[in-house]
Amino acid sequence: MSAAAITPEIIAQHQLTPGEYQKIVSILGREPNYTELGIFSVMWSEHCSYKSSRVHLKKLPTRGKLVVQGPGENAGIIDIGGGYVIAFKIESHNHPSFIEPFQGAATGVGGILRDIFTMGARPIAVLDSLRFGRLDDPQTGARNRRILSGVVAGIAHYGNCFGVPTVGGECIFDPCYDGNNLVNVFALGICRKEDVFYAKAAGIGNPVIYVGARTGRDGIHGASMASAEFTEEAKQKRPNVQVGDPFMEKLLLEACLEAMQTGAIVGIQDMGAAGLTCSTCEMGSRGEVGIEIELDRVPQRATGMTPYEIMLSESQERMLLVADKGREEEVFRVFRKWGLEAVEIGVVTGDGKLRVRHHGEVVAEIPNRELADEAPLYDRPHTRPLKPAGETPALPAASTAQDSLPALLKSLDLCSKRWIWEQYDYQVRTNTVAGPERADAAILRIKETGSSIAMALDGNQRYCFLDPREGAKLAVAECCRNLATVGALPVAATNCLNFGNPERPEIMAQLVEAIEGMSDACRFFDTPITGGNVSLYNETLGEGVHPTPVLGIVGLMKTAAPVTIPFKNAGRSVILLGGTGSASPAEMGGTQYANVLLGGLWGVPPALDMEREKRVQDAIREIVAEGLAESAHDLSDGGFAVALAECSFGPAEIGAQVDLDSDLAPDALCFHEGPSRIVISSANAAAVAAIALKHGVEAPVVGVTIEKEIEIRQRGERLGGWEVSALRAAFERSLESYVQSTGAE
Amino acid sequence: MKFGVIVFPGSNCDHDAFYAAGNNLGEKAEYIWHDSATLGDVDAVILPGGFSYGDYLRCGAIAKFSRVMNAVRNFARDGGLVLGVCNGFQILVEAGLLPGALIRNRGLKFICREVALRTETADSPFTCAGAKGEILRMPIAHGEGCYIADPRTLDELEAEDRVAFRYVNNPNGSLRDIAGILSKERNVMGMMPHPERATEALMGSSDGLVVLKSMLQAAVRA
């Protein structure tokens, strides 16, 4: 195979353009052979090289006083004090989990976990942002239900067995994901500050050691698959999806962390996308050295594998490390203890080249830096972002809240995701102070430092479709607000940018504007982006997903009993920090009210005033720190009425009687999604008001908590009244009934 | 008192058991590697939760062949206290130290949730610090936690007061709502719920401390 002549057809099959091929020829000073072509094609794929997005990603803020490591490594790292750092990142596994939901999602979890522990950090939390097509669609519903079930089972399988708690996330359903579901996995780990490892080779003559699972023929060209649209032949790509073994990964974790303690390891990188190719050339490039390997020594689980296959395999649970010469045995001893293979497959050289031998003969020789870092960069043309064409309809003048609230609570996006998160072990390692749906953010205590961290994931593809720039800002603002609501100070972020085909100027424009909006907001909220992932070509047969930037933000806080969502006691003041807000009919177009009740998407996203948002966040943080909030929940999808209902779904089913003073149309008042608002219950409304006043934030007392019922009035006029238990039943049972609804595939 | 926490390849609640015994109960704890031929000078052994040997073949089926299990068998035979939690319970059942079997949950899905348990007997070294009829709240987190045994075995367990805990609302289909059982000599207990995860208020419940405190009381008395 490797002797095959390189024809234009072969170049095209490798998704390389003629221009890219010319660049390869000029780097090598000759024509590449087949193996070298394969190596270039994966390293220069969109997935590995970020060739369409890199010029814009440079706009993102990446520095801050707590940032120890920004983008460019396997994960970002921030200092949390007390001698410890946390490593975290979000990654997508969208394409594989559409083709093979269970293994695609499982290996998505496996991949991001390796990114964390390759840096020396023990993973202690996972969150997922999932997006699927609608489960009740007559055409695609059965397939979407199968994908949802498979993805959730895959995440559970891998995370539960590995022993990392899955503590939160989000799950959204929209027809735009019918042909391209999204699986974004965030992982976070902890490490002593001086124990951080980097994926850098160093020390000429040092041995290059392969550890973990054997190399098979699975996942060849996975990275390239993730860099193209799906066509009718997508199902034939199934062999491109890898198969995960969480038990192997658990052993690899323990063995790697233990081996790192020997002091004999110089650098280490996991073999993820583009496998052995990526790990060798990136480690060499970062260390400005060469790496020479002999493929005969690579542990293989299939016979007769070609150099091309070995170099491009994406078999899971493998790591590459460079050890100090003479101390190999210390490393081998640890891996033997854990029953894992560790084999010296090569050596660090001084010539800056990736040299691959097979049966002693050189089968590839490529300069590391050019391969890893000199991928072509494209400033692709971008025009105006693709936007929906919906006209602003006339909205009802009379209140529909009585029926609308239950309808919203049982809608796919707003209903409880308990059916999903109960399949995840969200408590293992006993650090989970607030797990799924308990508070606005997941909270983990850090045993090592005595402090806690909070994490949230947010994105809103409806807002972003209406306006990618403002939508991205709103996602940053909401994510920060979620952290503030539990009392945490947001300090750093990671992002996953899920978009369609960047070769379409109107899609590229979505990406550019979203990055710019995110950049502005992250700068404003002082949450630098320390790493992340770009997933493009989320298109099937020309239909792309709505622009879906997902933010993961981490905050720091004191360890304390968490401020959770539900009201705790009757007779408490219900305070709407940030006030009732306002919304024009155009601003209702992106809401869940428009989505669920009117089936529409129009206008603009809710207006965000970042200065005001920051004041609200400062106020809630202080209110929580002073112990004044018995409960707190931010207003987001579904607006005030939905938030109020969610606050009543605690074990005691404490509801509320509220009366809102506003000129808005009643439905807008109940369901608009204007940001910068938080509903609090407190026994000390005066103290809450004083703090709000200090920050220049409205904090009207809108009502009082009562037993078992919810009632909403507007200037005395009743808009609706409900029994908590009935609303709760709709909210909690809905997803399960959708999943089990008519007709298995 | 010193607790020994067995570490099998794939155990993942070992740290939690260690922390519960060491920090929250305030006693000594140490890890015991699966390859170890002896248990050292520990006063009680905990087989923690997780996925020993990847749960390949059957949960606990490979772990029972670990070298350390010989030591655990001898320790149990000599009256030592052995607590198996979740995967640890599955291992004890596979190893024949407890009767019955644990199969897939009735709903065929992994379930992580806090459950209410009724203490069925205070007459054991694992429950003596509690009271019969007492309701304890602690989490479950398992895919294969449905306890089954033939009717004669179940009758025997009940007749000999060897059902330690029952679920108030059965989450997994376990026969007769059984959540935890004792050996004939009452010095070995297996349970699917996780007492070690419920040993401090910050984690939502400290009811699980009853199990560890009982073991401490029993060990001090012995």
PDB file of N, CA and C in Angstrom, chain A residues 599-654:
ATOM      1  N   GLY A 599     -44.010  27.774  18.461  1.00  0.00           N
ATOM      2  CA  GLY A 599     -43.237  27.064  17.449  1.00  0.00           C
ATOM      3  C   GLY A 599     -42.441  27.990  16.553  1.00  0.00           C
ATOM      4  N   GLY A 600     -41.968  29.093  17.106  1.00  0.00           N
ATOM      5  CA  GLY A 600     -41.289  30.073  16.263  1.00  0.00           C
ATOM      6  C   GLY A 600     -39.919  30.484  16.769  1.00  0.00           C
ATOM      7  N   LEU A 601     -39.189  31.142  15.887  1.00  0.00           N
ATOM      8  CA  LEU A 601     -37.881  31.700  16.219  1.00  0.00           C
ATOM      9  C   LEU A 601     -37.762  32.973  15.384  1.00  0.00           C
ATOM     10  N   TRP A 602     -37.706  34.123  16.047  1.00  0.00           N
ATOM     11  CA  TRP A 602     -37.684  35.383  15.307  1.00  0.00           C
ATOM     12  C   TRP A 602     -36.943  36.446  16.129  1.00  0.00           C
ATOM     13  N   GLY A 603     -36.739  37.583  15.491  1.00  0.00           N
ATOM     14  CA  GLY A 603     -36.276  38.763  16.209  1.00  0.00           C
ATOM     15  C   GLY A 603     -34.838  38.718  16.664  1.00  0.00           C
ATOM     16  N   VAL A 604     -34.645  39.093  17.914  1.00  0.00           N
ATOM     17  CA  VAL A 604     -33.299  39.214  18.480  1.00  0.00           C
ATOM     18  C   VAL A 604     -33.256  38.541  19.848  1.00  0.00           C
ATOM     19  N   PRO A 605     -32.073  38.176  20.285  1.00  0.00           N
ATOM     20  CA  PRO A 605     -31.998  37.615  21.643  1.00  0.00           C
ATOM     21  C   PRO A 605     -32.246  38.704  22.679  1.00  0.00           C
ATOM     22  N   PRO A 606     -32.504  38.312  23.920  1.00  0.00           N
ATOM     23  CA  PRO A 606     -32.711  39.312  24.971  1.00  0.00           C
ATOM     24  C   PRO A 606     -31.503  40.247  25.061  1.00  0.00           C
ATOM     25  N   ALA A 607     -31.781  41.514  25.384  1.00  0.00           N
ATOM     26  CA  ALA A 607     -30.687  42.490  25.460  1.00  0.00           C
ATOM     27  C   ALA A 607     -29.879  42.274  26.739  1.00  0.00           C
ATOM     28  N   LEU A 608     -28.569  42.317  26.571  1.00  0.00           N
ATOM     29  CA  LEU A 608     -27.682  42.124  27.719  1.00  0.00           C
ATOM     30  C   LEU A 608     -26.924  43.415  27.989  1.00  0.00           C
ATOM     31  N   ASP A 609     -26.993  43.877  29.225  1.00  0.00           N
ATOM     32  CA  ASP A 609     -26.180  45.011  29.669  1.00  0.00           C
ATOM     33  C   ASP A 609     -25.126  44.416  30.605  1.00  0.00           C
ATOM     34  N   MET A 610     -23.908  44.289  30.108  1.00  0.00           N
ATOM     35  CA  MET A 610     -22.902  43.555  30.874  1.00  0.00           C
ATOM     36  C   MET A 610     -22.549  44.250  32.193  1.00  0.00           C
ATOM     37  N   GLU A 611     -22.561  45.591  32.185  1.00  0.00           N
ATOM     38  CA  GLU A 611     -22.274  46.315  33.436  1.00  0.00           C
ATOM     39  C   GLU A 611     -23.301  45.942  34.508  1.00  0.00           C
ATOM     40  N   ARG A 612     -24.558  45.950  34.075  1.00  0.00           N
ATOM     41  CA  ARG A 612     -25.627  45.639  35.016  1.00  0.00           C
ATOM     42  C   ARG A 612     -25.517  44.179  35.475  1.00  0.00           C
ATOM     43  N   GLU A 613     -25.237  43.316  34.505  1.00  0.00           N
ATOM     44  CA  GLU A 613     -25.069  41.883  34.810  1.00  0.00           C
ATOM     45  C   GLU A 613     -24.009  41.698  35.904  1.00  0.00           C
ATOM     46  N   LYS A 614     -22.922  42.410  35.757  1.00  0.00           N
ATOM     47  CA  LYS A 614     -21.840  42.268  36.729  1.00  0.00           C
ATOM     48  C   LYS A 614     -22.290  42.737  38.117  1.00  0.00           C
ATOM     49  N   ARG A 615     -23.061  43.823  38.150  1.00  0.00           N
ATOM     50  CA  ARG A 615     -23.530  44.321  39.455  1.00  0.00           C
ATOM     51  C   ARG A 615     -24.462  43.306  40.116  1.00  0.00           C
ATOM     52  N   VAL A 616     -25.324  42.687  39.293  1.00  0.00           N
ATOM     53  CA  VAL A 616     -26.232  41.668  39.841  1.00  0.00           C
ATOM     54  C   VAL A 616     -25.416  40.492  40.403  1.00  0.00           C
ATOM     55  N   GLN A 617     -24.393  40.103  39.658  1.00  0.00           N
ATOM     56  CA  GLN A 617     -23.574  38.968  40.121  1.00  0.00           C
ATOM     57  C   GLN A 617     -22.814  39.320  41.399  1.00  0.00           C
ATOM     58  N   ASP A 618     -22.294  40.545  41.450  1.00  0.00           N
ATOM     59  CA  ASP A 618     -21.601  40.957  42.680  1.00  0.00           C
ATOM     60  C   ASP A 618     -22.569  40.940  43.861  1.00  0.00           C
ATOM     61  N   ALA A 619     -23.795  41.410  43.596  1.00  0.00           N
ATOM     62  CA  ALA A 619     -24.794  41.463  44.671  1.00  0.00           C
ATOM     63  C   ALA A 619     -25.152  40.064  45.167  1.00  0.00           C
ATOM     64  N   ILE A 620     -25.431  39.137  44.240  1.00  0.00           N
ATOM     65  CA  ILE A 620     -25.848  37.799  44.695  1.00  0.00           C
ATOM     66  C   ILE A 620     -24.702  37.105  45.424  1.00  0.00           C
ATOM     67  N   ARG A 621     -23.482  37.316  44.948  1.00  0.00           N
ATOM     68  CA  ARG A 621     -22.354  36.679  45.638  1.00  0.00           C
ATOM     69  C   ARG A 621     -22.279  37.151  47.086  1.00  0.00           C
ATOM     70  N   GLU A 622     -22.501  38.447  47.262  1.00  0.00           N
ATOM     71  CA  GLU A 622     -22.430  38.981  48.623  1.00  0.00           C
ATOM     72  C   GLU A 622     -23.614  38.488  49.465  1.00  0.00           C
ATOM     73  N   ILE A 623     -24.781  38.420  48.841  1.00  0.00           N
ATOM     74  CA  ILE A 623     -25.971  37.933  49.572  1.00  0.00           C
ATOM     75  C   ILE A 623     -25.751  36.488  50.028  1.00  0.00           C
ATOM     76  N   VAL A 624     -25.183  35.680  49.138  1.00  0.00           N
ATOM     77  CA  VAL A 624     -24.919  34.275  49.484  1.00  0.00           C
ATOM     78  C   VAL A 624     -23.834  34.191  50.553  1.00  0.00           C
ATOM     79  N   ALA A 625     -22.781  34.996  50.383  1.00  0.00           N
ATOM     80  CA  ALA A 625     -21.677  34.951  51.347  1.00  0.00           C
ATOM     81  C   ALA A 625     -22.150  35.348  52.748  1.00  0.00           C
ATOM     82  N   GLU A 626     -23.117  36.276  52.801  1.00  0.00           N
ATOM     83  CA  GLU A 626     -23.645  36.720  54.095  1.00  0.00           C
ATOM     84  C   GLU A 626     -24.656  35.733  54.671  1.00  0.00           C
ATOM     85  N   GLY A 627     -24.938  34.686  53.939  1.00  0.00           N
ATOM     86  CA  GLY A 627     -25.878  33.672  54.433  1.00  0.00           C
ATOM     87  C   GLY A 627     -27.325  34.138  54.409  1.00  0.00           C
ATOM     88  N   LEU A 628     -27.638  35.102  53.538  1.00  0.00           N
ATOM     89  CA  LEU A 628     -28.992  35.671  53.542  1.00  0.00           C
ATOM     90  C   LEU A 628     -29.959  34.934  52.619  1.00  0.00           C
ATOM     91  N   ALA A 629     -29.436  34.151  51.682  1.00  0.00           N
ATOM     92  CA  ALA A 629     -30.318  33.466  50.731  1.00  0.00           C
ATOM     93  C   ALA A 629     -30.584  32.032  51.191  1.00  0.00           C
ATOM     94  N   GLU A 630     -31.844  31.728  51.438  1.00  0.00           N
ATOM     95  CA  GLU A 630     -32.203  30.332  51.743  1.00  0.00           C
ATOM     96  C   GLU A 630     -32.235  29.499  50.475  1.00  0.00           C
ATOM     97  N   SER A 631     -32.522  30.191  49.360  1.00  0.00           N
ATOM     98  CA  SER A 631     -32.511  29.542  48.052  1.00  0.00           C
ATOM     99  C   SER A 631     -32.180  30.601  47.025  1.00  0.00           C
ATOM    100  N   ALA A 632     -31.646  30.171  45.894  1.00  0.00           N
ATOM    101  CA  ALA A 632     -31.363  31.129  44.812  1.00  0.00           C
ATOM    102  C   ALA A 632     -31.371  30.389  43.487  1.00  0.00           C
ATOM    103  N   HIS A 633     -31.951  31.040  42.472  1.00  0.00           N
ATOM    104  CA  HIS A 633     -32.054  30.414  41.160  1.00  0.00           C
ATOM    105  C   HIS A 633     -32.099  31.517  40.118  1.00  0.00           C
ATOM    106  N   ASP A 634     -31.256  31.417  39.124  1.00  0.00           N
ATOM    107  CA  ASP A 634     -31.265  32.484  38.124  1.00  0.00           C
ATOM    108  C   ASP A 634     -32.379  32.255  37.107  1.00  0.00           C
ATOM    109  N   LEU A 635     -32.820  33.346  36.497  1.00  0.00           N
ATOM    110  CA  LEU A 635     -33.862  33.239  35.475  1.00  0.00           C
ATOM    111  C   LEU A 635     -33.174  33.015  34.137  1.00  0.00           C
ATOM    112  N   SER A 636     -33.543  31.935  33.460  1.00  0.00           N
ATOM    113  CA  SER A 636     -32.976  31.741  32.128  1.00  0.00           C
ATOM    114  C   SER A 636     -34.079  31.230  31.228  1.00  0.00           C
ATOM    115  N   ASP A 637     -33.908  30.049  30.642  1.00  0.00           N
ATOM    116  CA  ASP A 637     -34.907  29.530  29.706  1.00  0.00           C
ATOM    117  C   ASP A 637     -36.274  29.418  30.390  1.00  0.00           C
ATOM    118  N   GLY A 638     -37.276  30.030  29.782  1.00  0.00           N
ATOM    119  CA  GLY A 638     -38.620  29.951  30.341  1.00  0.00           C
ATOM    120  C   GLY A 638     -38.973  31.137  31.221  1.00  0.00           C
ATOM    121  N   GLY A 639     -37.978  31.953  31.566  1.00  0.00           N
ATOM    122  CA  GLY A 639     -38.246  33.183  32.290  1.00  0.00           C
ATOM    123  C   GLY A 639     -38.692  32.996  33.731  1.00  0.00           C
ATOM    124  N   PHE A 640     -39.370  34.034  34.251  1.00  0.00           N
ATOM    125  CA  PHE A 640     -39.693  34.088  35.679  1.00  0.00           C
ATOM    126  C   PHE A 640     -40.597  32.945  36.133  1.00  0.00           C
ATOM    127  N   ALA A 641     -41.658  32.675  35.390  1.00  0.00           N
ATOM    128  CA  ALA A 641     -42.640  31.688  35.867  1.00  0.00           C
ATOM    129  C   ALA A 641     -42.010  30.303  35.969  1.00  0.00           C
ATOM    130  N   VAL A 642     -41.188  29.956  34.982  1.00  0.00           N
ATOM    131  CA  VAL A 642     -40.528  28.643  35.011  1.00  0.00           C
ATOM    132  C   VAL A 642     -39.536  28.572  36.179  1.00  0.00           C
ATOM    133  N   ALA A 643     -38.787  29.642  36.377  1.00  0.00           N
ATOM    134  CA  ALA A 643     -37.829  29.660  37.492  1.00  0.00           C
ATOM    135  C   ALA A 643     -38.564  29.510  38.824  1.00  0.00           C
ATOM    136  N   LEU A 644     -39.677  30.221  38.945  1.00  0.00           N
ATOM    137  CA  LEU A 644     -40.438  30.160  40.199  1.00  0.00           C
ATOM    138  C   LEU A 644     -40.949  28.735  40.452  1.00  0.00           C
ATOM    139  N   ALA A 645     -41.426  28.102  39.402  1.00  0.00           N
ATOM    140  CA  ALA A 645     -41.901  26.720  39.552  1.00  0.00           C
ATOM    141  C   ALA A 645     -40.759  25.808  39.968  1.00  0.00           C
ATOM    142  N   GLU A 646     -39.603  25.956  39.323  1.00  0.00           N
ATOM    143  CA  GLU A 646     -38.462  25.105  39.670  1.00  0.00           C
ATOM    144  C   GLU A 646     -38.056  25.292  41.133  1.00  0.00           C
ATOM    145  N   CYS A 647     -38.220  26.522  41.634  1.00  0.00           N
ATOM    146  CA  CYS A 647     -37.893  26.784  43.041  1.00  0.00           C
ATOM    147  C   CYS A 647     -38.829  26.042  44.003  1.00  0.00           C
ATOM    148  N   SER A 648     -39.969  25.633  43.489  1.00  0.00           N
ATOM    149  CA  SER A 648     -40.946  24.992  44.380  1.00  0.00           C
ATOM    150  C   SER A 648     -40.815  23.469  44.383  1.00  0.00           C
ATOM    151  N   PHE A 649     -39.884  22.929  43.560  1.00  0.00           N
ATOM    152  CA  PHE A 649     -39.805  21.470  43.432  1.00  0.00           C
ATOM    153  C   PHE A 649     -38.851  20.820  44.437  1.00  0.00           C
ATOM    154  N   GLY A 650     -38.761  21.378  45.624  1.00  0.00           N
ATOM    155  CA  GLY A 650     -37.959  20.759  46.674  1.00  0.00           C
ATOM    156  C   GLY A 650     -38.757  19.688  47.384  1.00  0.00           C
ATOM    157  N   PRO A 651     -38.119  18.964  48.308  1.00  0.00           N
ATOM    158  CA  PRO A 651     -38.825  17.889  49.012  1.00  0.00           C
ATOM    159  C   PRO A 651     -40.072  18.388  49.743  1.00  0.00           C
ATOM    160  N   ALA A 652     -40.039  19.642  50.211  1.00  0.00           N
ATOM    161  CA  ALA A 652     -41.180  20.149  50.985  1.00  0.00           C
ATOM    162  C   ALA A 652     -42.265  20.753  50.092  1.00  0.00           C
ATOM    163  N   GLU A 653     -41.979  20.871  48.790  1.00  0.00           N
ATOM    164  CA  GLU A 653     -42.927  21.460  47.847  1.00  0.00           C
ATOM    165  C   GLU A 653     -43.465  22.801  48.332  1.00  0.00           C
ATOM    166  N   ILE A 654     -42.528  23.664  48.718  1.00  0.00           N
ATOM    167  CA  ILE A 654     -42.904  25.025  49.111  1.00  0.00           C
ATOM    168  C   ILE A 654     -43.052  25.861  47.847  1.00  0.00           C
TER     169      ILE A 654
END
